[in-house]
Coordinates of C-alpha atoms in Angstrom, one line a residue:
M1 CA -10.0 -49.8 -80.9
K2 CA -12.3 -49.9 -77.9
R3 CA -11.6 -53.6 -77.4
F4 CA -7.9 -53.1 -77.7
S5 CA -8.0 -50.4 -75.0
S6 CA -10.0 -52.7 -72.7
L7 CA -7.5 -55.4 -73.1
L8 CA -4.6 -53.1 -72.2
F9 CA -6.6 -51.9 -69.2
F10 CA -7.1 -55.6 -68.1
V11 CA -3.3 -56.2 -68.5
S12 CA -2.5 -53.1 -66.4
L13 CA -4.8 -54.3 -63.6
L14 CA -3.2 -57.7 -63.7
F15 CA 0.3 -56.4 -63.3
A16 CA -0.7 -53.8 -60.8
G17 CA -1.9 -56.7 -58.6
S18 CA 1.4 -58.5 -59.1
V19 CA 3.3 -55.4 -57.9
Q20 CA 1.2 -55.2 -54.7
A21 CA 2.2 -58.8 -53.9
Q22 CA 5.8 -58.2 -54.9
K23 CA 8.4 -60.7 -53.5
Y24 CA 12.1 -60.6 -53.9
V25 CA 14.6 -63.4 -54.4
G26 CA 18.3 -63.3 -55.1
G27 CA 21.5 -63.6 -53.2
D28 CA 24.4 -62.0 -51.5
I29 CA 27.0 -61.3 -54.2
S30 CA 29.5 -59.2 -52.2
L31 CA 32.6 -61.1 -53.5
L32 CA 31.5 -61.2 -57.2
P33 CA 34.0 -58.5 -58.4
S34 CA 36.8 -60.3 -56.5
Y35 CA 36.0 -63.6 -58.1
E36 CA 35.8 -62.0 -61.5
A37 CA 39.1 -60.1 -61.1
N38 CA 40.9 -63.3 -60.1
G39 CA 39.6 -65.3 -63.1
S40 CA 36.8 -67.4 -61.8
K41 CA 34.8 -68.9 -64.7
Y42 CA 31.1 -69.1 -64.4
R43 CA 29.3 -71.6 -66.6
T44 CA 25.7 -72.7 -67.5
T45 CA 24.6 -76.2 -66.8
T46 CA 25.8 -77.2 -70.3
G47 CA 29.2 -75.6 -69.8
A48 CA 28.7 -72.4 -71.8
A49 CA 30.4 -69.3 -70.5
I50 CA 28.4 -66.8 -68.5
T51 CA 29.6 -63.3 -69.3
D52 CA 27.8 -61.6 -66.4
V53 CA 26.4 -63.4 -63.3
I54 CA 24.1 -60.5 -62.5
T55 CA 22.3 -60.4 -65.9
F56 CA 22.3 -64.2 -66.0
S57 CA 20.6 -64.2 -62.6
R58 CA 18.1 -61.6 -63.8
D59 CA 17.3 -63.5 -67.0
N60 CA 16.7 -66.7 -65.0
G61 CA 14.2 -65.4 -62.5
L62 CA 16.0 -63.5 -59.8
N63 CA 15.1 -59.9 -59.1
A64 CA 17.3 -58.6 -56.2
M65 CA 20.9 -58.7 -54.9
R66 CA 22.5 -58.0 -51.5
V67 CA 25.9 -56.5 -50.8
R68 CA 27.6 -55.9 -47.5
L69 CA 29.4 -52.7 -46.6
F70 CA 32.3 -52.3 -44.0
V71 CA 33.4 -49.0 -42.6
D72 CA 37.2 -49.5 -43.2
P73 CA 38.0 -53.1 -44.2
T74 CA 41.7 -52.3 -44.3
K75 CA 41.5 -52.4 -40.5
A76 CA 40.2 -56.0 -40.4
P77 CA 42.4 -58.8 -39.1
D78 CA 44.4 -60.4 -41.8
A79 CA 42.5 -63.7 -41.4
E80 CA 39.2 -62.0 -41.9
K81 CA 40.5 -60.2 -45.0
K82 CA 41.3 -63.6 -46.4
E83 CA 37.7 -64.6 -45.7
G84 CA 36.4 -61.9 -48.1
V85 CA 36.4 -58.7 -46.0
R86 CA 37.1 -56.0 -48.6
Q87 CA 33.8 -54.2 -49.3
D88 CA 34.5 -50.5 -48.7
L89 CA 32.3 -47.7 -50.1
A90 CA 34.0 -47.5 -53.5
Y91 CA 33.7 -51.3 -54.0
V92 CA 30.0 -51.3 -53.0
T93 CA 29.2 -48.3 -55.1
A94 CA 30.6 -49.9 -58.3
L95 CA 28.8 -53.2 -57.6
G96 CA 25.6 -51.5 -56.5
K97 CA 25.5 -49.6 -59.8
R98 CA 25.9 -52.8 -61.8
I99 CA 22.9 -54.3 -59.9
K100 CA 20.8 -51.2 -60.5
D101 CA 21.8 -50.9 -64.2
A102 CA 20.8 -54.6 -64.7
G103 CA 17.3 -53.7 -63.5
L104 CA 17.5 -55.6 -60.2
K105 CA 16.7 -54.3 -56.7
F106 CA 19.6 -53.5 -54.5
L107 CA 19.8 -54.5 -50.8
L108 CA 22.5 -52.7 -48.9
D109 CA 23.8 -54.4 -45.7
F110 CA 25.5 -51.9 -43.4
H111 CA 27.8 -53.8 -41.0
Y112 CA 28.8 -50.7 -39.0
S113 CA 32.2 -52.4 -38.3
D114 CA 35.5 -52.8 -40.1
S115 CA 35.0 -56.5 -40.4
W116 CA 32.4 -59.2 -40.0
A117 CA 29.5 -58.1 -37.7
D118 CA 27.6 -61.1 -36.4
P119 CA 26.2 -62.3 -33.1
V120 CA 29.7 -62.8 -31.6
K121 CA 31.5 -59.9 -33.3
Q122 CA 30.0 -56.4 -33.3
Y123 CA 33.1 -54.3 -32.8
T124 CA 33.1 -50.6 -33.2
P125 CA 35.1 -49.3 -36.2
D126 CA 38.6 -48.4 -35.3
A127 CA 38.0 -44.7 -36.3
W128 CA 35.1 -44.5 -34.0
V129 CA 36.3 -46.2 -30.8
S130 CA 37.4 -43.0 -29.0
L131 CA 33.9 -41.4 -29.4
T132 CA 31.5 -41.0 -26.5
D133 CA 28.1 -42.5 -26.9
L134 CA 26.7 -39.1 -27.8
Q135 CA 29.4 -38.6 -30.5
L136 CA 28.8 -42.1 -31.7
Y137 CA 25.1 -41.4 -32.2
D138 CA 26.0 -38.4 -34.4
K139 CA 28.7 -40.5 -36.2
I140 CA 26.4 -43.3 -37.2
Y141 CA 23.9 -40.8 -38.6
S142 CA 26.5 -38.8 -40.6
Y143 CA 28.3 -41.9 -41.9
T144 CA 25.1 -43.5 -43.0
K145 CA 23.9 -40.3 -44.7
E146 CA 27.3 -39.8 -46.5
C147 CA 27.4 -43.4 -47.8
L148 CA 23.9 -43.1 -49.2
Q149 CA 24.6 -39.7 -50.8
T150 CA 27.6 -41.3 -52.5
L151 CA 25.6 -44.3 -53.7
K152 CA 22.8 -42.0 -55.0
A153 CA 25.2 -39.8 -56.9
A154 CA 26.6 -42.8 -58.7
G155 CA 23.3 -44.3 -59.7
A156 CA 23.4 -47.0 -57.1
E157 CA 20.6 -46.0 -54.7
P158 CA 19.6 -49.0 -52.5
D159 CA 16.0 -50.1 -52.5
F160 CA 16.3 -51.9 -49.2
I161 CA 18.7 -51.1 -46.3
Q162 CA 19.9 -53.2 -43.4
T163 CA 20.9 -51.0 -40.5
G164 CA 23.2 -53.6 -39.0
N165 CA 24.0 -57.2 -39.6
E166 CA 22.8 -60.0 -37.3
I167 CA 22.4 -57.6 -34.4
S168 CA 20.7 -59.9 -32.0
Y169 CA 23.0 -58.7 -29.2
G170 CA 23.3 -55.1 -30.3
M171 CA 26.1 -53.4 -32.3
C172 CA 29.2 -51.2 -31.9
W173 CA 30.1 -52.9 -28.7
G174 CA 33.5 -51.3 -28.3
K175 CA 37.1 -51.9 -29.4
R176 CA 38.2 -55.3 -30.8
G177 CA 40.3 -57.0 -28.1
A178 CA 38.9 -55.0 -25.2
S179 CA 37.9 -56.9 -22.0
Q180 CA 34.7 -58.8 -22.4
S181 CA 33.2 -56.9 -19.4
S182 CA 33.7 -53.6 -21.0
L183 CA 31.8 -54.4 -24.3
K184 CA 28.4 -52.9 -24.5
R185 CA 26.3 -55.9 -25.5
C186 CA 22.5 -56.1 -25.3
Y187 CA 20.5 -58.9 -23.9
T188 CA 16.7 -59.2 -24.1
N189 CA 16.4 -60.0 -20.3
N190 CA 18.5 -57.0 -19.3
D191 CA 17.9 -53.3 -19.9
A192 CA 21.6 -52.5 -19.9
N193 CA 22.7 -50.9 -23.2
W194 CA 19.3 -51.1 -24.8
L195 CA 18.7 -47.4 -24.9
R196 CA 22.2 -46.9 -26.4
F197 CA 21.5 -49.7 -29.0
T198 CA 18.1 -48.4 -30.1
T199 CA 19.4 -44.8 -30.2
L200 CA 22.2 -46.0 -32.6
L201 CA 19.5 -47.7 -34.7
K202 CA 17.2 -44.6 -34.7
N203 CA 20.0 -42.4 -35.9
A204 CA 21.0 -44.8 -38.7
I205 CA 17.4 -45.1 -39.8
K206 CA 16.9 -41.3 -39.7
A207 CA 19.7 -40.9 -42.2
C208 CA 18.1 -43.6 -44.4
R209 CA 14.7 -42.0 -44.3
E210 CA 16.1 -38.6 -45.2
E211 CA 18.4 -39.8 -48.1
C212 CA 16.4 -42.8 -49.4
P213 CA 12.8 -42.2 -48.4
Q214 CA 11.5 -44.9 -50.7
A215 CA 13.8 -47.6 -49.3
K216 CA 12.5 -50.2 -46.9
I217 CA 14.5 -50.6 -43.7
I218 CA 15.4 -54.1 -42.4
I219 CA 16.3 -55.1 -38.9
H220 CA 18.4 -58.3 -39.2
T221 CA 18.8 -61.0 -36.4
E222 CA 19.4 -64.7 -36.4
R223 CA 17.6 -66.2 -33.4
V224 CA 15.3 -68.6 -35.3
A225 CA 16.2 -71.4 -32.9
N226 CA 15.2 -69.3 -29.9
V227 CA 11.8 -67.8 -30.6
T228 CA 11.4 -66.6 -27.1
M229 CA 14.4 -64.4 -27.5
Q230 CA 13.5 -63.5 -31.0
K231 CA 10.1 -62.3 -29.9
A232 CA 11.6 -60.4 -27.0
F233 CA 14.1 -58.6 -29.3
Y234 CA 11.4 -57.3 -31.6
E235 CA 9.2 -56.4 -28.7
G236 CA 12.1 -54.3 -27.4
L237 CA 12.2 -52.5 -30.7
Q238 CA 8.5 -52.0 -30.5
K239 CA 8.7 -50.4 -27.1
A240 CA 11.4 -48.1 -28.3
E241 CA 9.1 -47.1 -31.2
L242 CA 11.7 -48.0 -33.8
D243 CA 10.7 -47.0 -37.3
Y244 CA 11.5 -49.9 -39.7
D245 CA 9.6 -52.0 -42.2
I246 CA 11.0 -55.6 -42.5
I247 CA 12.1 -58.3 -40.0
G248 CA 15.1 -59.9 -41.5
T249 CA 16.6 -63.2 -40.3
S250 CA 19.4 -65.6 -41.2
F251 CA 18.6 -69.3 -41.4
Y252 CA 21.1 -72.2 -41.8
S253 CA 19.9 -75.7 -40.7
Y254 CA 23.4 -76.5 -39.4
Y255 CA 23.2 -73.5 -37.1
H256 CA 19.5 -72.9 -36.5
G257 CA 17.8 -76.2 -36.7
S258 CA 15.1 -77.9 -38.8
L259 CA 12.5 -76.4 -41.2
E260 CA 10.0 -77.0 -38.5
N261 CA 12.1 -74.6 -36.3
L262 CA 11.9 -72.1 -39.1
E263 CA 8.1 -72.5 -39.4
T264 CA 7.7 -72.0 -35.6
S265 CA 9.7 -68.8 -35.9
L266 CA 7.7 -67.5 -38.9
N267 CA 4.4 -68.2 -37.2
M268 CA 5.5 -66.3 -34.1
L269 CA 6.7 -63.3 -36.1
A270 CA 3.7 -63.1 -38.2
S271 CA 1.3 -63.4 -35.3
N272 CA 3.1 -60.9 -33.0
F273 CA 4.3 -58.3 -35.5
P274 CA 1.6 -58.3 -38.2
T275 CA 2.6 -54.9 -39.7
K276 CA 6.1 -56.2 -40.7
D277 CA 7.1 -58.2 -43.7
I278 CA 9.6 -61.0 -43.1
W279 CA 12.7 -61.7 -45.1
L280 CA 15.2 -64.5 -45.0
V281 CA 18.2 -62.3 -45.9
E282 CA 20.7 -65.2 -45.5
V283 CA 20.1 -68.9 -46.3
G284 CA 22.3 -71.7 -47.5
Y285 CA 22.8 -75.4 -47.8
F286 CA 25.9 -77.3 -48.9
Y287 CA 26.2 -79.3 -52.1
K288 CA 29.6 -80.8 -51.2
W289 CA 31.4 -81.6 -47.9
Q290 CA 29.4 -82.1 -44.7
P291 CA 29.3 -78.8 -42.7
E292 CA 30.1 -78.7 -39.0
I293 CA 26.9 -78.8 -37.0
K294 CA 26.6 -76.1 -34.4
S295 CA 24.1 -76.6 -31.6
P296 CA 21.1 -76.2 -31.9
G297 CA 21.6 -76.9 -35.6
V298 CA 20.6 -80.2 -37.1
D299 CA 22.2 -82.6 -39.7
L300 CA 19.7 -83.0 -42.6
S301 CA 22.1 -84.9 -44.8
K302 CA 20.1 -88.1 -44.7
Q303 CA 17.0 -86.3 -45.9
Y304 CA 18.8 -83.9 -48.2
P305 CA 22.2 -85.4 -49.2
I306 CA 25.2 -83.1 -49.4
T307 CA 25.2 -83.2 -53.2
E308 CA 24.0 -80.9 -55.9
A309 CA 20.7 -82.8 -56.1
G310 CA 20.4 -82.7 -52.3
Q311 CA 21.0 -78.9 -52.3
A312 CA 18.3 -78.5 -54.9
A313 CA 15.8 -80.7 -52.9
Y314 CA 16.5 -78.7 -49.7
T315 CA 16.0 -75.4 -51.6
E316 CA 12.7 -76.7 -52.9
A317 CA 11.5 -77.8 -49.5
L318 CA 12.6 -74.5 -47.9
I319 CA 10.6 -72.5 -50.5
N320 CA 7.6 -74.7 -50.0
V321 CA 7.7 -73.7 -46.3
L322 CA 8.2 -70.0 -47.1
N323 CA 5.4 -69.9 -49.6
K324 CA 2.9 -71.0 -47.0
H325 CA 3.5 -67.7 -45.2
E326 CA 1.9 -64.6 -46.7
K327 CA 4.2 -62.2 -44.7
V328 CA 7.4 -63.8 -46.1
K329 CA 8.4 -61.6 -49.0
G330 CA 12.2 -61.9 -49.4
L331 CA 14.7 -64.8 -49.9
F332 CA 18.5 -64.3 -50.3
W333 CA 21.1 -67.0 -50.7
W334 CA 24.2 -66.3 -48.8
M335 CA 27.4 -66.1 -50.9
M336 CA 25.7 -67.5 -54.0
E337 CA 28.5 -66.3 -56.2
A338 CA 31.3 -68.2 -54.5
N339 CA 33.2 -70.1 -57.3
E340 CA 36.8 -71.1 -57.0
Y341 CA 37.0 -72.6 -60.5
P342 CA 39.6 -72.9 -61.9
P343 CA 41.3 -74.0 -58.6
T344 CA 44.3 -71.7 -59.3
V345 CA 42.2 -68.7 -58.2
S346 CA 41.0 -70.1 -54.8
S347 CA 43.7 -68.7 -52.5
Q348 CA 43.4 -65.3 -54.1
V349 CA 39.7 -64.8 -53.3
T350 CA 39.0 -66.6 -50.0
K351 CA 41.2 -68.8 -47.9
D352 CA 38.7 -71.7 -47.9
W353 CA 36.2 -73.0 -50.4
Y354 CA 32.6 -72.4 -49.5
N355 CA 30.7 -75.3 -50.8
A356 CA 27.1 -74.0 -50.2
A357 CA 27.2 -71.6 -53.1
L358 CA 25.2 -71.9 -56.3
W359 CA 28.1 -72.5 -58.6
D360 CA 30.3 -75.6 -58.4
D361 CA 33.9 -74.9 -57.4
E362 CA 35.2 -77.8 -59.4
D363 CA 33.8 -77.1 -62.8
G364 CA 32.3 -73.6 -62.5
K365 CA 28.8 -74.8 -63.6
V366 CA 25.6 -73.4 -62.0
N367 CA 24.0 -75.7 -59.6
P368 CA 20.4 -77.0 -60.0
A369 CA 19.4 -75.2 -56.7
F370 CA 19.9 -71.9 -58.5
F371 CA 16.8 -72.5 -60.7
K372 CA 14.7 -73.5 -57.7
L373 CA 14.9 -70.0 -56.3
Q374 CA 12.5 -68.5 -58.8
N375 CA 9.8 -70.8 -57.4
F376 CA 9.6 -68.3 -54.5
L377 CA 8.0 -65.7 -56.8
P378 CA 4.3 -65.7 -57.7
A379 CA 3.5 -68.1 -60.5
T380 CA 2.1 -65.3 -62.7
G381 CA 5.0 -62.9 -62.3
I382 CA 7.1 -61.9 -65.4
E383 CA 10.1 -63.0 -63.5
K384 CA 8.9 -66.6 -63.8
L385 CA 8.7 -66.6 -67.6
R386 CA 12.1 -68.0 -68.3
A387 CA 13.5 -71.4 -69.2
N388 CA 14.6 -73.4 -66.2
D389 CA 17.8 -74.8 -67.8
G390 CA 19.7 -71.5 -67.6
S391 CA 19.0 -70.3 -71.1
E392 CA 16.8 -67.4 -72.0
A393 CA 13.3 -68.3 -73.2
S394 CA 13.2 -65.4 -75.7
K395 CA 11.1 -67.2 -78.3
A396 CA 8.8 -69.0 -75.9
V397 CA 5.2 -67.6 -75.6
Y398 CA 3.2 -67.8 -72.3
D399 CA -0.4 -67.0 -71.4
L400 CA -1.2 -64.8 -68.4
Q401 CA -1.2 -67.7 -66.0
G402 CA 2.5 -68.3 -66.8
R403 CA 1.8 -71.4 -68.9
R404 CA 4.0 -72.0 -71.9
V405 CA 1.7 -72.2 -74.9
A406 CA 4.0 -72.0 -78.0
D407 CA 7.5 -71.6 -79.2
G408 CA 8.8 -69.3 -82.0
N409 CA 6.3 -68.6 -84.7
A410 CA 3.8 -71.2 -83.9
P411 CA 0.2 -70.1 -84.6
L412 CA -1.8 -68.6 -81.7
K413 CA -5.4 -67.8 -81.0
K414 CA -6.5 -64.2 -80.4
G415 CA -5.6 -63.1 -76.9
I416 CA -3.0 -61.6 -74.6
Y417 CA 0.4 -63.3 -74.2
I418 CA 3.9 -62.7 -72.9
R419 CA 7.0 -63.2 -74.9
D420 CA 10.5 -62.3 -73.8
G421 CA 9.0 -60.5 -70.8
K422 CA 6.8 -58.2 -72.9
K423 CA 3.0 -58.1 -73.4
M424 CA 1.8 -59.3 -76.8
I425 CA -1.8 -58.8 -78.0
L426 CA -3.2 -60.8 -80.9
G427 CA -6.5 -59.8 -82.5
E428 CA -8.6 -56.7 -82.6

């Protein structure tokens, strides 16, 4: 009995260490309910039906999912509604509960807009445009608080919260369609609107801390290709004494450059902001159709062809870069759930196919890149102890180093093993 207790103690220490080094990998699945409702069919590599993308993802190594939230998406322009703008609070609450019920972590992405909020579009929600700045400070606090209260009451409390989406130039600029000179943008080389911007952030974060004190706060930008500006942005938040936990960034090679660009950015962030973890909250690479290259982006298709195999190779190379950086703790694939198969559903979900997802639009099968994502996690984590062909490894047995040592009822020596994600002790 004494030896049995000591073995359990050893196991508890091992997994306590794993928690301390916790990393999170998953994707943005904000359109999953829409694809499901419109009949998209998700399949394994062998063509078998996947009944639930969320549990399939969990059972194959992913441990977190991201969902965006708009204030009133019914006010979005029709073209943007066709791009997938529909995630109101009721929608997000239902999807967030599914994520939590499946045992995954939930990353909530507040857009603080009625439609896409990104570096060139940070428009104030229609219902808020008549507010003064002082009233807007109160509104962003009360809105954030009320949303979180609703999510908590439904069993969908987020574990991580983005207070804004790609806010490199501020947020809640003003009314869509207003003159450019009247919009309240922020620039790192100009103090105009910075106090307004950081006050909005502080009030949003205050609501998060009050309602979800265990949640980690992410500040999300996308200036990987301009580390000077990226550094100045987070220095500005530092001067404002902003209370947040994680630096979040987007990274797409066709927008932001090479993996070397990314590495330069990661080195700068880790060196200058050592108390913050770093997450890539949006990444992607195409498996079909060459994307348009936007300066300062680069075309990597010769090195990583625009094929399923090329997408997988790029994903592996990306993760190899990320795993060299101790401060990088999060990786989320953008729109991983996009799947227009069968083609009859395509126009009902989005107006265009997005061929950088992790399911193939033409046959509904999961792409090889999906199974590369789990390599971001520590090699000894339970999340890794799954078959890499899309099927559950429920009968496989692993040692504590994550090595597969037996299948089914094969004989084993005395020791501690893991089978189907559970500890198994053989011997006295």
